[in-house]
CSV table of C-alpha atoms in Angstrom, one decimal:
chain,number,residue,atom,x,y,z
A,179,UNK,CA,0.0,0.0,0.0
A,180,UNK,CA,2.8,2.4,0.9
A,181,UNK,CA,4.4,1.9,-2.5
A,182,UNK,CA,1.1,2.5,-4.4
A,183,UNK,CA,0.4,5.7,-2.4
A,184,UNK,CA,3.9,7.0,-3.3
A,185,UNK,CA,3.3,6.3,-7.0
A,186,UNK,CA,-0.2,7.9,-6.8
A,187,UNK,CA,1.4,10.9,-5.1
A,188,UNK,CA,4.0,11.4,-7.8
A,189,UNK,CA,1.5,11.2,-10.6
A,190,UNK,CA,-0.9,13.5,-8.9
A,191,UNK,CA,1.9,16.1,-8.7
A,192,UNK,CA,2.5,15.6,-12.4
A,193,UNK,CA,-1.3,16.1,-13.0
A,194,UNK,CA,-1.1,19.4,-11.1
A,195,UNK,CA,2.0,20.4,-13.0
A,196,UNK,CA,0.3,19.8,-16.4
A,197,UNK,CA,-2.9,21.6,-15.2
A,198,UNK,CA,-0.9,24.7,-14.4
A,199,UNK,CA,0.3,24.7,-18.0
A,200,UNK,CA,-3.4,24.5,-19.1
A,201,UNK,CA,-3.3,21.0,-20.7
A,202,UNK,CA,-6.5,20.6,-22.7
A,203,UNK,CA,-7.9,17.8,-20.5
A,204,UNK,CA,-7.9,20.0,-17.4
A,205,UNK,CA,-9.6,23.0,-19.0
A,206,UNK,CA,-13.0,22.2,-17.6
A,207,UNK,CA,-11.9,21.0,-14.2
A,208,UNK,CA,-12.3,23.4,-11.4
A,209,UNK,CA,-9.1,24.4,-9.7
A,210,UNK,CA,-10.4,23.8,-6.2
A,211,UNK,CA,-11.6,20.3,-7.1
A,212,UNK,CA,-8.3,19.3,-8.7
A,213,UNK,CA,-6.3,21.0,-5.9
A,214,UNK,CA,-8.4,19.3,-3.2
A,215,UNK,CA,-7.8,15.9,-4.8
A,216,UNK,CA,-4.0,16.3,-5.0
A,217,UNK,CA,-3.9,17.9,-1.5
A,218,UNK,CA,-5.8,14.9,-0.1
A,219,UNK,CA,-3.3,12.5,-1.7
A,220,UNK,CA,-0.4,14.6,-0.4
A,221,UNK,CA,-1.8,14.4,3.2
A,222,UNK,CA,-2.2,10.6,3.0
A,223,UNK,CA,1.4,10.4,1.6
A,224,UNK,CA,2.9,12.3,4.5
A,225,UNK,CA,0.8,10.4,7.1
A,226,UNK,CA,2.0,7.1,5.8
A,227,UNK,CA,5.6,8.3,5.2
A,228,UNK,CA,6.4,10.4,8.2
A,229,UNK,CA,10.0,9.3,8.2
A,230,UNK,CA,10.4,11.1,4.8
A,231,UNK,CA,9.3,14.4,6.1
A,232,UNK,CA,11.3,17.0,8.0
A,233,UNK,CA,9.7,19.9,9.8
A,234,UNK,CA,12.2,22.8,10.3
A,235,UNK,CA,12.0,26.5,10.8
A,236,UNK,CA,13.5,27.2,7.4
A,237,UNK,CA,11.1,24.9,5.5
A,238,UNK,CA,8.0,26.2,7.4
A,239,UNK,CA,9.1,29.8,6.8
A,240,UNK,CA,9.4,29.1,3.0
A,241,UNK,CA,5.9,27.6,3.1
A,242,UNK,CA,4.5,30.6,5.0
A,243,UNK,CA,6.0,33.1,2.5
A,244,UNK,CA,4.5,31.3,-0.5
A,245,UNK,CA,1.1,31.1,1.3
A,246,UNK,CA,1.1,34.8,2.2
A,247,UNK,CA,2.1,35.7,-1.4
A,248,UNK,CA,-0.9,33.7,-2.7
A,249,UNK,CA,-3.4,35.0,-0.2
A,250,UNK,CA,-2.5,38.7,-0.5
A,251,UNK,CA,-3.8,38.9,-4.0
A,252,UNK,CA,-7.1,37.2,-3.2
A,253,UNK,CA,-10.1,39.5,-2.7
A,254,UNK,CA,-13.2,37.3,-3.4
A,255,UNK,CA,-15.2,35.0,-1.3
A,256,UNK,CA,-14.0,31.9,0.5
A,257,UNK,CA,-14.4,29.7,-2.6
A,258,UNK,CA,-11.9,32.0,-4.4
A,259,UNK,CA,-9.4,31.3,-1.6
A,260,UNK,CA,-9.8,27.6,-1.6
A,261,UNK,CA,-8.7,27.0,-5.2
A,262,UNK,CA,-5.3,28.7,-5.0
A,263,UNK,CA,-4.7,27.3,-1.5
A,264,UNK,CA,-5.4,23.7,-2.5
A,265,UNK,CA,-3.3,24.1,-5.6
A,266,UNK,CA,-0.4,25.5,-3.6
A,267,UNK,CA,-0.5,23.0,-0.8
A,268,UNK,CA,1.0,19.9,-2.6
A,269,UNK,CA,4.0,22.0,-3.6
A,270,UNK,CA,4.5,23.1,0.0
A,271,UNK,CA,4.5,19.4,1.0
A,272,UNK,CA,7.4,18.8,-1.5
A,273,UNK,CA,9.4,21.4,0.5
A,274,UNK,CA,9.1,19.2,3.5
A,275,UNK,CA,10.5,16.0,1.9
A,276,UNK,CA,14.0,15.4,3.1
A,277,UNK,CA,15.0,12.5,0.8
A,278,UNK,CA,16.8,13.7,-2.3
A,279,UNK,CA,16.0,10.4,-4.0
A,280,UNK,CA,12.3,11.2,-3.9
A,281,UNK,CA,12.8,14.7,-5.3
A,282,UNK,CA,15.0,13.3,-8.0
A,283,UNK,CA,12.4,10.7,-8.9
A,284,UNK,CA,9.7,13.4,-9.2
A,285,UNK,CA,11.9,15.5,-11.5
A,286,UNK,CA,12.6,12.3,-13.5
A,287,UNK,CA,8.9,11.6,-13.8
A,288,UNK,CA,8.2,15.1,-15.2
A,289,UNK,CA,11.2,14.9,-17.5
A,290,UNK,CA,10.2,11.5,-18.8
A,291,UNK,CA,6.7,12.5,-19.4
A,292,UNK,CA,7.7,15.5,-21.6
A,293,UNK,CA,10.5,13.5,-23.3
A,294,UNK,CA,8.0,10.7,-24.3
A,295,UNK,CA,5.0,12.9,-25.1
A,296,UNK,CA,6.5,15.6,-27.1
A,297,UNK,CA,8.1,13.6,-30.0
A,298,UNK,CA,4.8,11.7,-30.7
A,299,UNK,CA,2.9,15.0,-30.3
A,300,UNK,CA,5.3,16.8,-32.6
A,301,UNK,CA,5.2,14.1,-35.3
A,302,UNK,CA,1.4,14.1,-35.3
A,303,UNK,CA,1.4,17.9,-35.4
A,304,UNK,CA,3.7,18.0,-38.5
A,305,UNK,CA,1.9,15.2,-40.3
A,306,UNK,CA,-1.5,16.9,-39.8
A,307,UNK,CA,-0.4,19.7,-42.2
A,308,UNK,CA,0.0,17.1,-45.0
A,309,UNK,CA,-2.6,14.4,-44.1
A,310,UNK,CA,-6.1,14.9,-42.8
A,311,UNK,CA,-5.8,13.0,-39.5
A,312,UNK,CA,-8.9,11.9,-37.6
A,313,UNK,CA,-9.7,14.2,-34.7
A,314,UNK,CA,-11.7,14.1,-31.5
A,315,UNK,CA,-13.7,17.2,-32.4
A,316,UNK,CA,-13.3,20.8,-31.4
A,317,UNK,CA,-12.6,22.2,-28.0
A,318,UNK,CA,-12.5,25.7,-26.6
A,319,UNK,CA,-10.9,27.2,-23.5
A,320,UNK,CA,-13.5,28.3,-20.9
A,321,UNK,CA,-11.9,31.8,-20.9
A,322,UNK,CA,-13.3,32.5,-24.4
A,323,UNK,CA,-10.2,34.4,-25.2
A,324,UNK,CA,-8.7,31.8,-27.5
A,325,UNK,CA,-9.9,30.5,-30.8
A,326,UNK,CA,-11.3,27.0,-31.2
A,327,UNK,CA,-8.8,24.1,-31.2
A,328,UNK,CA,-9.0,20.8,-33.1
A,329,UNK,CA,-8.3,18.0,-30.6
A,330,UNK,CA,-6.0,15.2,-31.8
A,331,UNK,CA,-5.6,13.8,-28.3
A,332,UNK,CA,-1.8,13.9,-28.2
A,333,UNK,CA,-1.8,17.5,-29.5
A,334,UNK,CA,-4.2,20.3,-30.2
A,335,UNK,CA,-4.1,22.7,-33.2
A,336,UNK,CA,-5.4,26.2,-33.6
A,337,UNK,CA,-5.6,28.3,-36.7
A,338,UNK,CA,-4.5,31.3,-34.5
A,339,UNK,CA,-1.1,29.7,-33.8
A,340,UNK,CA,-0.9,28.0,-37.1
A,341,UNK,CA,2.6,26.4,-37.4
A,342,UNK,CA,3.5,27.0,-33.8
A,343,UNK,CA,3.6,23.8,-31.8
A,344,UNK,CA,2.0,23.7,-28.4
A,345,UNK,CA,1.5,19.9,-27.9
A,346,UNK,CA,-1.4,19.3,-25.5
A,347,UNK,CA,-1.1,22.8,-24.0
A,348,UNK,CA,-3.0,26.0,-24.5
A,349,UNK,CA,-0.2,28.2,-25.8
A,350,UNK,CA,3.1,27.4,-27.6
A,351,UNK,CA,4.7,30.0,-25.2
A,352,UNK,CA,3.6,28.0,-22.2
A,353,UNK,CA,5.3,24.9,-23.5
A,354,UNK,CA,8.5,26.7,-24.5
A,355,UNK,CA,8.8,28.5,-21.2
A,356,UNK,CA,8.4,25.3,-19.1
A,357,UNK,CA,10.7,23.4,-21.4
A,358,UNK,CA,13.4,25.9,-20.7
A,359,UNK,CA,13.0,25.4,-17.0
A,360,UNK,CA,13.0,21.6,-17.3
A,361,UNK,CA,16.2,21.8,-19.4
A,362,UNK,CA,17.8,24.0,-16.7
A,363,UNK,CA,16.6,21.8,-13.9
A,364,UNK,CA,18.3,18.9,-15.7
A,365,UNK,CA,21.5,21.0,-16.0
A,366,UNK,CA,21.4,20.9,-19.8
A,367,UNK,CA,22.9,17.4,-19.6
A,368,UNK,CA,23.2,16.6,-23.3
A,369,UNK,CA,24.4,13.0,-22.5
A,370,UNK,CA,20.7,12.5,-21.5
A,371,UNK,CA,18.6,11.8,-24.6
A,372,UNK,CA,15.6,13.3,-22.8
A,373,UNK,CA,17.3,16.7,-22.7
A,374,UNK,CA,18.0,16.6,-26.4
A,375,UNK,CA,14.4,15.6,-27.3
A,376,UNK,CA,12.9,18.3,-25.1
A,377,UNK,CA,15.3,20.9,-26.6
A,378,UNK,CA,14.5,19.9,-30.2
A,379,UNK,CA,10.7,19.9,-29.6
A,380,UNK,CA,10.8,23.2,-27.9
A,381,UNK,CA,12.2,24.8,-31.0
A,382,UNK,CA,9.0,24.1,-32.9
A,383,UNK,CA,7.0,26.3,-30.5
A,384,UNK,CA,8.5,29.3,-32.4
A,385,UNK,CA,8.5,31.1,-29.1
A,386,UNK,CA,10.9,34.0,-29.0
A,387,UNK,CA,10.9,34.1,-25.2
A,388,UNK,CA,11.6,30.3,-25.0
A,389,UNK,CA,14.5,30.7,-27.4
A,390,UNK,CA,16.0,33.5,-25.3
A,391,UNK,CA,15.4,31.6,-22.0
A,392,UNK,CA,17.0,28.4,-23.4
A,393,UNK,CA,20.1,30.3,-24.7
A,394,UNK,CA,20.5,32.2,-21.4
A,395,UNK,CA,20.0,29.1,-19.4
A,396,UNK,CA,22.7,27.2,-21.3
A,397,UNK,CA,25.1,30.1,-21.0
A,398,UNK,CA,24.4,30.1,-17.2
A,399,UNK,CA,25.3,26.4,-17.1
A,400,UNK,CA,28.5,27.0,-19.0
A,401,UNK,CA,29.3,29.7,-16.5
A,402,UNK,CA,28.7,27.3,-13.6
A,403,UNK,CA,30.9,24.7,-15.2
A,404,UNK,CA,33.6,27.3,-16.0
A,405,UNK,CA,33.4,26.5,-19.7
A,406,UNK,CA,32.7,29.9,-21.2
A,407,UNK,CA,35.6,30.7,-23.5
A,408,UNK,CA,36.3,33.2,-26.2
A,409,UNK,CA,36.2,30.4,-28.9
A,410,UNK,CA,32.7,29.4,-27.7
A,411,UNK,CA,31.5,33.0,-27.7
A,412,UNK,CA,32.8,33.4,-31.3
A,413,UNK,CA,31.3,30.1,-32.5
A,414,UNK,CA,27.9,31.0,-30.9
A,415,UNK,CA,28.0,34.4,-32.5
A,416,UNK,CA,28.7,32.9,-35.9
A,417,UNK,CA,25.8,30.4,-35.5
A,418,UNK,CA,23.4,33.1,-34.4
A,419,UNK,CA,24.5,35.5,-37.1
A,420,UNK,CA,24.3,32.7,-39.7
A,421,UNK,CA,20.8,31.7,-38.6
A,422,UNK,CA,19.7,35.3,-38.7
A,423,UNK,CA,21.0,35.8,-42.2
A,424,UNK,CA,19.4,32.6,-43.5
A,425,UNK,CA,16.0,33.4,-41.9
A,426,UNK,CA,15.9,37.0,-43.2
A,427,UNK,CA,17.1,36.1,-46.7
A,428,UNK,CA,15.5,32.7,-47.4
A,429,UNK,CA,12.5,33.3,-49.8
A,430,UNK,CA,13.1,37.0,-49.3
A,431,UNK,CA,12.2,36.7,-45.6
A,432,UNK,CA,8.8,35.2,-46.4
A,433,UNK,CA,9.2,32.2,-44.0
A,434,UNK,CA,7.7,31.3,-40.6
A,435,UNK,CA,11.0,31.5,-38.7
A,436,UNK,CA,11.5,35.1,-39.9
A,437,UNK,CA,7.9,36.2,-39.5
A,438,UNK,CA,7.3,34.5,-36.1
A,439,UNK,CA,10.7,35.1,-34.4
A,440,UNK,CA,13.3,37.2,-36.2
A,441,UNK,CA,11.0,40.0,-37.2
A,442,UNK,CA,9.9,40.4,-33.6
A,443,UNK,CA,13.4,41.4,-32.6
A,444,UNK,CA,13.3,44.6,-34.8
A,445,UNK,CA,13.4,47.9,-33.0
A,446,UNK,CA,10.1,49.7,-32.4
A,447,UNK,CA,9.9,53.2,-31.1
A,448,UNK,CA,6.9,52.5,-28.8
A,449,UNK,CA,7.6,48.9,-27.7
A,450,UNK,CA,11.4,48.8,-27.7
A,451,UNK,CA,11.2,45.7,-29.9
A,452,UNK,CA,8.3,44.5,-32.1
A,453,UNK,CA,8.0,41.3,-30.0
A,454,UNK,CA,7.2,43.2,-26.9
A,455,UNK,CA,3.5,42.6,-27.2
A,456,UNK,CA,2.6,41.2,-23.8
A,457,UNK,CA,-0.4,43.5,-23.4
A,458,UNK,CA,-3.1,44.8,-25.8
A,459,UNK,CA,-6.1,47.0,-26.0
A,460,UNK,CA,-6.4,49.8,-23.4
A,461,UNK,CA,-4.3,47.9,-20.8
A,462,UNK,CA,-1.5,50.5,-20.6
A,463,UNK,CA,-4.0,53.3,-19.9
A,464,UNK,CA,-5.5,51.3,-17.0
A,465,UNK,CA,-2.1,50.3,-15.7
A,466,UNK,CA,-0.9,54.0,-15.6
A,467,UNK,CA,-3.9,54.9,-13.5
A,468,UNK,CA,-3.4,51.8,-11.3
A,469,UNK,CA,0.2,52.6,-10.3
A,470,UNK,CA,-1.0,56.0,-9.0
A,471,UNK,CA,-3.9,54.6,-7.0
A,472,UNK,CA,-4.2,52.8,-3.7
A,473,UNK,CA,-4.8,49.5,-5.5
A,474,UNK,CA,-1.1,49.4,-6.2
A,475,UNK,CA,-0.4,47.7,-2.9
A,476,UNK,CA,-3.0,44.8,-3.0
A,477,UNK,CA,-4.0,44.8,-6.7
A,478,UNK,CA,-7.4,44.8,-8.2
A,479,UNK,CA,-8.0,41.0,-7.9
A,480,UNK,CA,-8.7,38.4,-10.5
A,481,UNK,CA,-12.4,38.9,-10.5
A,482,UNK,CA,-12.2,42.6,-11.3
A,483,UNK,CA,-9.5,41.9,-13.9
A,484,UNK,CA,-11.8,39.4,-15.7
A,485,UNK,CA,-14.6,41.9,-15.7
A,486,UNK,CA,-12.3,44.6,-17.2
A,487,UNK,CA,-11.2,42.1,-19.8
A,488,UNK,CA,-14.8,41.5,-20.8
A,489,UNK,CA,-15.9,45.1,-20.8
A,490,UNK,CA,-12.8,47.0,-21.9
A,491,UNK,CA,-11.4,44.3,-24.3
A,492,UNK,CA,-7.9,44.4,-23.0
A,493,UNK,CA,-5.5,41.9,-21.4
A,494,UNK,CA,-2.0,40.4,-21.7
A,495,UNK,CA,0.6,38.6,-19.7
A,496,UNK,CA,3.9,39.4,-17.9
A,497,UNK,CA,4.9,41.4,-14.9
A,498,UNK,CA,2.4,44.2,-15.5
A,499,UNK,CA,-0.6,41.9,-15.4
A,500,UNK,CA,0.7,40.1,-12.3
A,501,UNK,CA,1.2,43.4,-10.5
A,502,UNK,CA,-2.2,44.8,-11.6
A,503,UNK,CA,-4.0,41.6,-10.4
A,504,UNK,CA,-2.0,40.8,-7.2
A,505,UNK,CA,-0.5,44.1,-6.2
A,506,UNK,CA,3.0,45.2,-5.1
A,507,UNK,CA,3.0,43.3,-1.7
A,508,UNK,CA,2.2,40.0,-3.4
A,509,UNK,CA,4.9,40.6,-6.0
A,510,UNK,CA,7.5,41.3,-3.4
A,511,UNK,CA,6.5,38.4,-1.2
A,512,UNK,CA,6.6,35.8,-4.0
A,513,UNK,CA,10.1,37.0,-5.0
A,514,UNK,CA,11.2,36.7,-1.3
A,515,UNK,CA,9.6,33.3,-1.1
A,516,UNK,CA,11.6,32.0,-4.1
A,517,UNK,CA,14.7,33.6,-2.7
A,518,UNK,CA,14.3,32.4,0.8
A,519,UNK,CA,13.5,28.9,-0.4
A,520,UNK,CA,16.6,28.7,-2.5
A,521,UNK,CA,19.0,30.5,-0.2
A,522,UNK,CA,18.2,28.1,2.7
A,523,UNK,CA,17.6,24.8,0.9
A,524,UNK,CA,19.6,24.8,-2.3
A,525,UNK,CA,22.7,22.6,-2.7
A,526,UNK,CA,24.5,25.0,-5.0
A,527,UNK,CA,23.9,28.7,-4.3
A,528,UNK,CA,25.5,29.9,-7.6
A,529,UNK,CA,23.1,27.6,-9.5
A,530,UNK,CA,20.2,28.7,-7.4
A,531,UNK,CA,20.8,32.4,-8.0
A,532,UNK,CA,21.1,31.9,-11.7
A,533,UNK,CA,17.9,29.8,-11.8
A,534,UNK,CA,16.1,32.6,-9.9
A,535,UNK,CA,17.5,35.1,-12.4
A,536,UNK,CA,16.2,33.0,-15.2
A,537,UNK,CA,12.7,32.9,-13.6
A,538,UNK,CA,12.9,36.6,-13.1
A,539,UNK,CA,13.7,37.2,-16.8
A,540,UNK,CA,10.8,35.0,-17.7
A,541,UNK,CA,8.5,36.8,-15.3
A,542,UNK,CA,8.9,40.0,-17.4
A,543,UNK,CA,7.1,38.2,-20.3
A,544,UNK,CA,5.0,35.6,-18.5
A,545,UNK,CA,4.2,36.4,-14.8
A,546,UNK,CA,3.1,33.0,-13.5
A,547,UNK,CA,5.1,32.4,-10.3
A,548,UNK,CA,2.2,30.7,-8.6
A,549,UNK,CA,2.1,27.9,-11.2
A,550,UNK,CA,3.0,24.5,-9.9
A,551,UNK,CA,5.2,24.0,-12.9
A,552,UNK,CA,7.2,27.1,-11.9
A,553,UNK,CA,7.6,26.1,-8.3
A,554,UNK,CA,8.4,22.4,-8.8
A,555,UNK,CA,11.0,22.8,-11.6
A,556,UNK,CA,12.7,25.5,-9.5
A,557,UNK,CA,12.7,23.6,-6.3
A,558,UNK,CA,13.5,20.2,-7.8
A,559,UNK,CA,16.3,21.8,-9.8
A,560,UNK,CA,18.0,23.5,-6.8
A,561,UNK,CA,17.7,20.4,-4.7
A,562,UNK,CA,19.6,18.1,-7.1
A,563,UNK,CA,23.3,18.4,-7.8
A,564,UNK,CA,24.4,20.9,-10.5
A,565,UNK,CA,27.6,19.0,-11.1
């Protein structure tokens, strides 16, 4: 029984991980139901495996900081509190696990899932452009913000994203972002076939942010290993320059790599670069008013934000949206939570600080620090050896 509960616990964490990335089969499952289910399994796990749990001031403080950060931004009724709390609770339990082997096994499970799913998903995705594959009908995200998807079970396809690969997830950018974290959590170990597979598949997301995060993450690992040399800088520059010239010149620039990635790096007087399009509509006007108001400290809350999205037709992602919804206090607390967790429990401080920097850079474009997939990849990465 102990063994089966342990297995169920690992796979329930994986389910929560995938749900945070908006996998299609979790779209219509209420957060508080899913969170309660995984929280219940987590409680059963720690009751039956008390010897694997360690209660210490540092670990409890980390749990408290994450809890405060989540609750500060909540302004609705008790039901609105239960969902985020239930979703967060299983991650907090992971903080209390003292056996590195278990943490390594959880990271392995996540890595294995993506390394096995993504190749089959990508092959089906590419074949679907040449062969009319049988589908399981059409699905739509409950938010109503996205277009209709064709569901092929192992992948979904939207006319909005066209040639951008998102596997079973809502957005190609979500997949690319989390893949960059998984690669960094696995220390870019190219002797591991799973790392190579995940890297290759992530390139098909055509996500500019993912490309940048993967490149920066790899450079961070080279720095940790002490392998950054002038020759590697020159070779990398040549490869990047060659890729840029090929993308901009092939078919006179009329190709998807240039249109989806390279052209978004061009300078824009208003945005800085063309690809800096994380908000739309009248968001900037509302944000300017917000930072001068008393709402700055606690945010406007997710309920009011959704109402504004419906009435004002604006939205986006990134740090501005997170700050608007959750407020400055929650933003500071969640950063302190990640910092405290790593500073007190990481094996390699240099690796931890660079992982936190990688997350911070990602936060500028996609502000999702409460996601289980963010929390787990960070913690599992810093709790396993970087050598």
